[in-house]
Structure formats: C-alpha cells, structure tokens
Amino acid sequence: MTVRIFVPKDAAALALGAERVAKALSSEVEARGIDATIVRNGSRGLHWLEPMIEVETAQGRIAYGPVKASDVASLLDAGLATGRDHALCLGKTEELPFLKSQTRLTFARCGIVDPLSLADYRAHEGLKGLERAVTLAPADIVAHVTESGLRGRGGAGFPTGIKWKTVLDTPGARKYIVCNADEGDSGTFADRMIMEGDPFVLIEGMAIAGIATGATKGFVYIRSEYPHAIATMTQAVEIAHKAGVVGTSVLGSAHAFDIEIRTGAGAYVCGEETALLNSLEGKRGIVRAKPPLPAHKGLFDCPTVINNVISLASVPIIMDKGPVYYKDFGMGRSRGTIPIQIAGNARHRGLYEAAFGLTLGQIVDDIGGGTASGRPVKAVQVGGPLGAYFPRALFDTAFDYEAFAAKDGLIGHAGIVVFDDTADMLKQARFAMEFCAIESCGKCTPCRIGSTRGVEVADKIAQGIEPEKNRELLADLCNTMKFGSLCALGGFTPYPVTSAMNHFPDDFRPVPLVEAAE
Amino acid sequence: MVTLTIDGNEITVPEGTSIMRASMEAGIEVPKLCATDMMDSFGSCRLCLVEIQGRAGMPASCTTPVAPGMNVSTQTQRLKDVRRGVMELYISDHPLDCLTCAANGDCELQDMAGAVGLRDVRYGYDGSNHVKARDNGGINLNWAPKDESNPYFTFDPAKMHRLFAVCAGL
C-alpha cells in the first residue's frame, strides 16, 4: 500500500527549509524503493516545530519535527514510513497538546488535506455549506450568517450578516464580493495559512456570499508579499472553475459566480477597505470618505461586500452545521472561534484557533509557553502594529471584542506579538509612529504630518529634551490623530503609543545622557 | 427635505445636502480648508469635523450627508482641541513668511489658524519639512522650488496645503 507522507508547502515551513526536506525525502524514498507519495499540505500551525512532516499510519498521523533535510536518512532508517519512533518523533499529531486543545472550525482542514485536491476537500466535509446555500433563498442565507453572530475577522468586528443584508437590499445591476487578503499586520498569518492550506474553503465562502447578495463576481486582493498564497489561490480557482464549483452555474444551480485573483503592490494602507477598492480599480490606494458605504457604493460604484479572508472562510461551516452550532462557541457578543496568531518572542509560535473567551494570560503563558528567550514577558501587542500593548497586569482580559475595547485595546486580526523585559517601550511607541509615517496614504493631515511629528517628539523624549513638555505633546498628538484621522491607520496608531506611555511610564523617562555618562 | 438640528438650531435642507452646507444655510461657519464649491468634497483637511449625537468619532461635515433628526454639534471643546491640533500640524510644515507673503490677509490658512485659536506650534520648526531647501546641513529632498513659469500665478509647493483637493479635482 502506498504510504502518504506530508511535507508542508506553507510559506512559514518553506522559510524553515521544507522544500529541501521534500526534495531529500523524495530522492531517498525513491532510492530505497519505498512505495510512498509525498503530499504537500498546508501547515498545522505549530510553527516552532516546522518543517513538521507527518506520515499516515493505521493508528493515525504521526508527526516529526522540526525536520532538516539532513535528518531524512535517519528518519527513514528508523522506519518513518510506518510511523516508528525517532528523536524527532512528536507522536500522534492529533494528540499534540497545542492542537488537541484547539477548536478548529475555520481551520478544520488546514494542514490535513492536500490544498489543491478538490476530492480531498469533499472527503473532509468540503462544499457542504455551498450545497446547502444553493437550495436556499438569498435572504435565508443572510439570516443564517446574521444568526451565527459572525463578525468581521479583519479587525473591525462589524456583523457580517448585516453587511451582507445591506448589499442584498441595495439594488444594483452588478454587485461584487471582495475578499480582503492584504494581511499586512505584523504578527498575523491566518489569512495566508488558510489560502495556502485550504484555499477551497475561501472559494466556497465567497460563492456563498455571492449567492446571498446577488453578486456574480468576486475578487481576492492578496498582498504581493504572499507569492505562495497567490499561486495556490490562482490554481485553486482554476480547479474550482473546471469542476463547476464556480463559473456560470455554481454547483449546477442557476447562480453564476466567478473569482479573480488580484495582487497588491505593497502598501499597508490598501488593507483599509476603501483604499483597497481604489487599488482594485487601478487607482492610487488612498482612503475614501464614508459614506457612501462600500455596501451601497463600493467597487466601480457598485454595491460591494468586502470581507476579510477568515470571515468568508468561516461561512461554509456556518451554512453546513447551522448558525446555532457556530454561535454556541464564544462569549458575549463575540461568537464562534478566532484563529489566534502567536508570534514574536514566544516559545510556541503559531496559529491557535479557539472559541472567544480565553484570557490573554492563558494565551501567552499556557498556550504560547511564555517567551522564547526564557526571560519574563514584559508586554504583548495585540491586534497588529496599530494594536495596544498589554502589560502582565491586564492578562486577565478575556479575548473578546468588547473586553479588549474596555481596556483601551483591540483584538484586531487576532495577532499577538510577545516581548520580553528587554523591550524598550519608548522605542516601540516611536516605531508605531514611524510605521504610520511610512504607510500613510497622505490624504489626511493628522496621519500624514502627525506621524512624522510623532517620531520627532519620541526622539526628543529619548534624548531628554524637555521630557515633560514633550510627553504632554505626544499625548495631545495622539488625541488629534485618534479623533482627527480619516481611517484606522492614523486613528489607531495612538493605541500602541498611549498604551506604551500609560502602562510603561518608566520607559518614557530615560536617564538623561549627562547623568548616564557619569 | 430633511430636518435636523445643528448647534441647537433646527434646519430643513434637501436630502443629500452635506452637514457643512446645511450649517452654512443655518448661518453657522464650520472651519474648513479643503472643501470648496468648485469640487466634490474630499474630506482630507480634518478641520470641518463635527460631533453627531449617537455616532462614534468625529466625521467630516463636508463628506457626511444630513439625516432626519440628526443632532449635530460643531463647537464642542473636544472638536476645538482636535482642530487646533490639526492646525498646529499644518503650520509645523509651512513657511513663516506671512508678512512678506503675497497672500497675506487673503489666506485661508491664516484665517483658519486664527479661527481655531492656534497660538503656538509646540513641535518647533526643526523637524522634517517641505519648507527649507537645505536642512541639517544637507539637501532637503522633500523641498521643491517655486514654479514661476506661468505669468498669472506662482506655484510654491512649500505653501501647498491642499495638494489632494487640487489633484482630486483634476
């Protein structure tokens, strides 16, 4: 019997040498005459163990990692093909604590299936949501999504069902579904992982959105920094098209829906939905004033649903298992699951999908295993470069949109970056301003000029120049940017700056240079 | 027609009217730089921000249409603070040659600096700017010379605070 060995083709695994491992494995297997197929799967999300390879056995899948190309011969000597023990053997994949304690709804197939096998996708419950959707009236699909409590996973947390209903109710000869895959936040990789590991779930989610709102065309706007995701998505759309999953007749129904993959050009601000729409239209990516809402007047002035990858990829399971199933997970007004991305100075870096409601401390200490450096955790930045820094004192905050807002933070796209006690929070605050200055689209004044002044004021504080006056000025500037900016780039940059100032005031009182020299 | 309240005054205007226009109809002047009747509203200068009861944040009055029953405030302390903060940023990257400038006395920027009560630019004038040809002993790459090729007007990039409004209108 042919044995299936899985070597991830996920960009994180590739960055850690998965391609070399796959090549070594392929030639060794051939040289030894082992009857084996190498499947290039997505990542399971245990990034500190990548490249993590797996072999299918009668007892289930057995994992090995982190594997180097030079380990391949010894792995085969030990009996990799039959799942035998080895120094790198991690045991049954499903039993790995990091995986076992997760609730994988959106990422149910990621890392398990061959990303480009539609047969594999179907065999793992794929397309059931779309099959159900084609039998329903658009308003019923929208009602399902509304009932599930799904909120925008891009960061704003706007109820997806309400957005869809607005587009459904807005008359228009043409409507569009736009998938925001411009995942620019530092420390986030959930969109990339799903596009590389289970692209059909996104295609299915977009097709359901199309049927629900009357849109017949979808665009996936992927950042240029994701070449592997772009390649996988492009191939997956072709495969789905040939198989009739999308096209003039979605699964043989009267609904037409096509998908086109578009590549960004490297601007962070194009992850802001209206700038993204401008970019898609071939214009410079600058933010539009709202209203009009994209749901009324979006891409090419047509009613447009613009959703994050994870929002759309969560729809198929909602349609398949029903809104109540999904809604039963979570807490408060945050329903369902959220793929938490643990990065930075954490011991266990990777993707952890769980129902809303874990505390930040559980995520950082228990799941993330503390810092990789072994030093104490000083702060974690939650929600990307525009998210607030949380000190240990706030680790009892539950992972929930409202709970984070109540602590002057945001969960954003659920990326968590861990810092140990060597981090200088004044430098981090300066970095936030510098990031905003580089990435600003330049349209509005608080963001365009404010971010540059923010860097300068932070530098003055660091140099001990009128520190009290400049701290006050930085706080005032944050107020101007927060309330005066046109979009979340300038509007949210104050989150990391003010949180750093409030929670780590000592870092904003550096020892004056003269004193330090003594 | 839509009826709304602006600073306590009830006013009725056609549907689709911006809050800024409605305010003017009511005799209330909202500070502004980028809005002009000659072009579509753009919402970039962030001086015409207002507060609307029941809505979060401070939307720009030039790009926000009126809605029935809306209760708009154009002069709260919070708005004054943000407007002065925005103006302070503008002036931190603008030449200080008012007395010799051709536009002196007929200058929107000057008017608005006065309107929002800007007294002091706490950032100083040593930071990154589009004003000085040479900076910190080197060439300032942000700076561009005046264009005086047109007999009717002079184009000075250093004084241009409405770049986007101009470009968007073209």
XYZ file of C-alpha atoms in Angstrom, chain A residues 94-492:
399
model
C -3.959 14.836 16.875
C -2.621 14.221 20.388
C -0.184 17.142 20.367
C -1.437 19.341 23.245
C -1.204 22.539 21.185
C -3.529 21.016 18.572
C -5.713 18.861 20.774
C -6.924 21.759 22.911
C -7.998 23.808 19.873
C -11.468 24.204 18.414
C -10.802 24.066 14.734
C -13.854 25.181 12.791
C -12.451 27.539 10.159
C -9.113 25.733 10.067
C -10.658 22.247 10.293
C -8.866 21.036 7.157
C -5.783 23.230 7.173
C -2.663 21.072 7.308
C -4.699 17.903 6.919
C -5.690 17.914 3.258
C -3.836 18.357 0.016
C -4.729 22.032 -0.555
C -5.260 21.577 -4.282
C -7.249 18.353 -4.204
C -10.950 19.003 -4.582
C -11.544 15.290 -3.869
C -9.702 15.670 -0.562
C -11.747 18.789 0.166
C -15.021 16.948 -0.440
C -13.825 13.945 1.596
C -13.315 16.299 4.568
C -16.816 17.818 4.533
C -15.968 20.477 1.969
C -18.676 22.052 -0.245
C -21.474 21.036 2.100
C -22.117 24.661 3.005
C -22.342 25.735 -0.627
C -24.518 22.737 -1.489
C -26.908 23.892 1.196
C -26.715 27.539 0.128
C -27.774 26.874 -3.480
C -31.032 25.403 -2.182
C -31.832 28.476 -0.067
C -33.196 31.919 -0.865
C -30.593 34.707 -0.545
C -32.402 36.259 2.408
C -32.283 32.925 4.241
C -28.527 32.613 3.761
C -28.092 36.142 5.089
C -30.337 35.274 8.042
C -28.134 32.238 8.787
C -24.978 34.329 8.814
C -26.619 37.039 10.935
C -27.908 34.438 13.383
C -24.448 32.871 13.726
C -23.141 36.117 15.213
C -20.146 36.128 12.856
C -18.277 39.444 12.989
C -15.609 40.792 10.671
C -12.378 38.991 11.437
C -10.275 41.661 9.731
C -10.384 43.621 12.961
C -13.356 45.958 12.936
C -15.715 43.237 14.171
C -18.692 44.515 12.169
C -21.501 41.919 11.962
C -21.042 40.084 8.663
C -24.745 39.312 8.265
C -25.720 42.990 8.483
C -23.137 43.886 5.845
C -24.480 41.184 3.543
C -28.069 42.281 4.148
C -27.214 45.844 3.160
C -25.768 44.633 -0.145
C -28.687 42.260 -0.720
C -31.153 45.111 -0.135
C -29.291 47.612 -2.315
C -30.444 47.459 -5.907
C -27.683 47.184 -8.494
C -27.177 45.714 -11.952
C -23.804 44.423 -10.796
C -22.592 43.593 -7.300
C -19.232 42.378 -6.086
C -17.698 40.255 -3.373
C -14.241 41.497 -2.472
C -12.044 39.400 -0.243
C -9.501 41.423 1.694
C -6.372 39.250 1.723
C -3.995 42.182 2.202
C -2.904 40.779 5.542
C -0.375 43.474 6.407
C -0.440 43.410 10.206
C 2.839 42.348 11.719
C 2.495 39.061 13.598
C -0.523 37.856 11.627
C -0.642 34.948 9.219
C -4.085 33.353 9.497
C -5.218 34.561 6.064
C -2.051 33.309 4.447
C -2.277 29.921 6.160
C -5.843 29.297 5.060
C -5.140 30.418 1.479
C -2.119 28.130 1.301
C -3.559 25.267 3.309
C -7.248 25.173 2.405
C -7.976 27.556 -0.492
C -11.266 25.921 -1.422
C -12.885 26.977 1.864
C -12.349 30.615 0.895
C -13.695 29.997 -2.607
C -16.718 28.268 -1.104
C -17.291 31.125 1.339
C -17.092 33.707 -1.437
C -19.525 31.757 -3.622
C -21.981 31.604 -0.715
C -21.587 35.364 -0.226
C -22.261 35.853 -3.946
C -25.446 33.816 -3.871
C -26.567 35.513 -0.657
C -26.217 39.045 -2.002
C -26.761 38.662 -5.751
C -23.128 39.302 -6.635
C -21.760 37.388 -9.593
C -18.130 38.348 -9.388
C -15.570 38.099 -6.662
C -12.069 39.465 -6.282
C -9.418 38.227 -3.888
C -6.975 41.060 -3.225
C -3.793 39.376 -1.985
C -0.712 41.242 -0.827
C 2.279 40.888 -3.124
C 4.377 39.616 -0.203
C 2.403 36.344 -0.352
C 3.632 34.694 -3.575
C 2.786 31.187 -2.363
C -0.737 32.142 -1.383
C -1.214 33.870 -4.735
C -0.026 30.741 -6.600
C -2.192 28.376 -4.545
C -5.298 30.552 -4.786
C -4.850 31.007 -8.541
C -4.593 27.256 -9.086
C -7.469 26.526 -6.724
C -9.761 28.963 -8.553
C -8.890 27.256 -11.850
C -9.625 23.836 -10.387
C -12.896 25.039 -8.843
C -13.876 26.611 -12.147
C -13.202 23.433 -14.128
C -15.166 21.371 -11.627
C -18.164 23.715 -11.795
C -17.877 24.845 -8.181
C -17.755 28.387 -9.526
C -18.480 29.699 -13.018
C -21.671 30.257 -14.978
C -23.507 27.682 -12.895
C -22.381 27.241 -9.292
C -22.710 23.507 -8.491
C -25.211 23.181 -11.337
C -27.519 25.846 -9.916
C -28.935 28.936 -11.625
C -26.357 31.097 -9.816
C -23.280 32.390 -11.612
C -20.174 33.364 -9.667
C -16.625 33.916 -10.831
C -13.493 34.710 -8.884
C -10.440 36.686 -9.947
C -7.174 36.884 -8.019
C -5.550 40.327 -7.815
C -2.181 41.216 -6.361
C -1.452 44.289 -4.275
C 1.622 46.437 -4.712
C 2.971 46.551 -1.181
C 1.004 49.332 0.504
C -0.189 48.557 4.035
C -2.999 51.095 3.735
C -4.566 49.040 0.923
C -5.743 46.695 3.666
C -8.135 49.542 4.587
C -11.243 48.606 2.672
C -11.830 51.782 0.680
C -8.159 52.163 -0.251
C -8.271 48.519 -1.327
C -11.247 49.277 -3.577
C -9.363 52.193 -5.150
C -6.369 49.939 -5.722
C -8.586 47.247 -7.282
C -9.969 49.887 -9.624
C -6.430 50.638 -10.746
C -6.198 53.898 -8.837
C -3.762 55.041 -6.211
C -4.590 53.371 -2.906
C -5.946 56.273 -0.906
C -8.743 56.100 1.617
C -12.245 57.175 0.618
C -14.562 59.082 2.920
C -17.507 57.068 4.221
C -20.395 57.451 3.478
C -21.014 56.173 0.899
C -20.504 52.747 2.440
C -18.956 50.134 0.133
C -22.143 48.109 0.669
C -24.017 50.896 -1.139
C -21.346 52.213 -3.467
C -18.185 50.141 -3.466
C -16.109 48.648 -6.250
C -16.734 50.558 -9.504
C -19.542 52.336 -7.594
C -21.494 49.055 -7.314
C -22.848 47.515 -4.089
C -19.946 45.530 -2.661
C -19.374 43.088 0.158
C -15.836 43.500 1.402
C -14.844 40.867 3.944
C -11.644 39.540 5.420
C -10.407 36.071 4.405
C -11.250 34.478 7.752
C -14.772 35.962 7.810
C -15.513 34.418 4.412
C -13.750 31.147 5.228
C -15.907 30.782 8.353
C -19.146 30.919 6.361
C -19.088 27.375 4.876
C -19.173 25.681 8.283
C -21.944 28.029 9.420
C -24.011 27.046 6.368
C -23.169 23.371 6.820
C -23.644 22.904 10.549
C -26.112 25.739 11.103
C -25.823 29.102 12.833
C -26.607 27.722 16.291
C -23.678 25.314 16.166
C -21.300 28.182 15.440
C -22.935 30.621 17.826
C -22.621 28.197 20.749
C -18.900 28.898 20.846
C -17.623 32.168 22.249
C -18.645 34.731 24.834
C -20.737 37.903 24.990
C -21.161 39.435 21.575
C -18.086 37.630 20.221
C -19.447 34.391 18.834
C -17.699 31.424 17.279
C -13.978 30.880 17.065
C -10.994 33.097 16.356
C -7.647 31.976 14.937
C -5.176 33.492 17.384
C -1.738 34.027 15.913
C 1.090 33.882 18.436
C 4.321 35.488 17.296
C 7.321 37.463 18.450
C 9.281 36.311 21.467
C 7.024 33.345 22.299
C 8.148 29.777 22.873
C 5.247 28.213 20.996
C 4.649 30.379 17.967
C 1.834 29.504 15.653
C -1.874 29.516 14.972
C -4.301 28.559 17.702
C -7.999 28.508 16.837
C -10.262 28.701 19.856
C -13.632 29.988 20.926
C -13.587 33.614 22.113
C -13.137 33.957 25.844
C -9.639 32.696 26.691
C -7.767 35.156 28.842
C -4.696 36.867 27.468
C -2.654 35.192 30.204
C -3.820 31.726 29.141
C -2.875 32.501 25.566
C 0.561 33.912 26.348
C 1.671 31.734 29.276
C -0.110 28.420 28.788
C -0.528 28.156 25.037
C 2.396 30.306 23.942
C 4.592 28.878 26.704
C 6.000 32.266 27.722
C 8.952 33.804 25.948
C 11.375 32.014 23.655
C 14.241 33.819 25.364
C 13.168 32.463 28.764
C 13.049 35.987 30.199
C 9.880 37.410 31.774
C 7.132 38.687 29.488
C 7.045 42.471 29.598
C 4.280 43.265 27.141
C 2.218 41.801 24.351
C 0.935 43.758 21.413
C -2.472 42.520 20.387
C -4.058 43.285 17.017
C -1.141 44.195 14.778
C 1.039 47.309 14.592
C -1.957 49.504 15.474
C -2.934 47.429 18.496
C -2.335 48.329 22.131
C 0.468 46.935 24.297
C -0.847 44.966 27.237
C 1.210 44.589 30.414
C 1.042 41.499 32.615
C -1.353 43.384 34.899
C -4.020 43.132 32.183
C -3.501 39.434 31.407
C -6.908 38.620 32.896
C -8.550 40.349 29.898
C -10.736 37.901 28.016
C -10.185 37.542 24.272
C -13.369 39.268 23.168
C -14.012 42.406 21.094
C -15.754 44.301 23.889
C -13.464 43.169 26.719
C -10.437 44.440 24.815
C -12.145 47.710 23.895
C -12.923 48.224 27.587
C -9.173 48.074 28.307
C -8.386 50.577 25.528
C -7.184 47.859 23.190
C -8.432 45.892 20.249
C -8.176 42.287 19.145
C -7.862 43.318 15.517
C -6.959 40.387 13.312
C -6.003 38.411 16.452
C -2.254 38.603 16.092
C -0.305 38.607 19.348
C 3.331 39.663 19.471
C 5.191 38.856 22.689
C 8.031 40.999 24.088
C 10.352 40.136 26.967
C 11.719 42.516 29.582
C 14.476 43.792 27.296
C 11.915 45.647 25.151
C 12.079 49.442 25.306
C 8.501 50.666 25.070
C 9.518 54.185 24.076
C 11.241 52.651 21.047
C 8.087 50.651 20.346
C 5.997 53.823 20.533
C 8.389 55.537 18.157
C 8.163 52.514 15.850
C 4.359 52.827 15.741
C 4.652 56.453 14.627
C 7.383 55.609 12.123
C 5.293 52.779 10.682
C 2.360 55.157 10.273
C 4.580 57.784 8.618
C 5.860 55.244 6.098
C 2.482 53.669 5.390
C 0.225 56.743 5.467
C -1.653 57.295 2.221
C -1.120 61.019 2.787
C -4.698 62.086 2.341
C -5.487 63.424 5.797
C -3.357 65.763 7.876
C -3.332 64.086 11.311
C -1.936 60.877 9.837
C 0.344 62.407 7.200
C 2.076 65.114 9.249
C 1.166 63.835 12.707
C 3.023 60.546 12.376
C 6.222 62.299 11.286
C 5.960 64.724 14.203
C 5.275 61.751 16.466
C 8.638 60.217 15.573
C 10.358 63.538 16.231
C 8.659 64.049 19.590
C 9.517 60.476 20.674
C 13.138 61.153 19.730
C 13.155 64.314 21.834
C 11.820 62.357 24.811
C 14.522 59.729 24.312
C 17.171 62.452 24.185
C 15.854 64.002 27.376
C 14.860 67.278 25.666
C 12.112 68.941 27.725
C 10.738 65.488 28.552
C 7.667 66.603 30.478
C 6.557 69.056 27.789
C 7.157 66.530 25.044
C 5.307 63.726 26.830
C 2.312 66.048 27.067
C 2.698 66.970 23.400
C 2.825 63.288 22.406
C -0.390 62.647 24.345
C -2.050 65.640 22.652
C -0.847 64.456 19.247
C -2.344 61.024 19.927
C -5.668 62.695 20.695
C -5.538 64.672 17.438
C -4.653 61.565 15.427
C -7.181 59.321 17.137
C -10.147 61.610 16.568
C -8.999 63.593 13.562
C -7.774 60.893 11.185
C -9.850 59.723 8.256
C -9.239 55.997 8.730
C -7.916 53.476 11.223
C -4.268 53.863 10.173
C -3.893 57.325 11.696
C -6.804 56.724 14.053
C -5.361 53.589 15.674
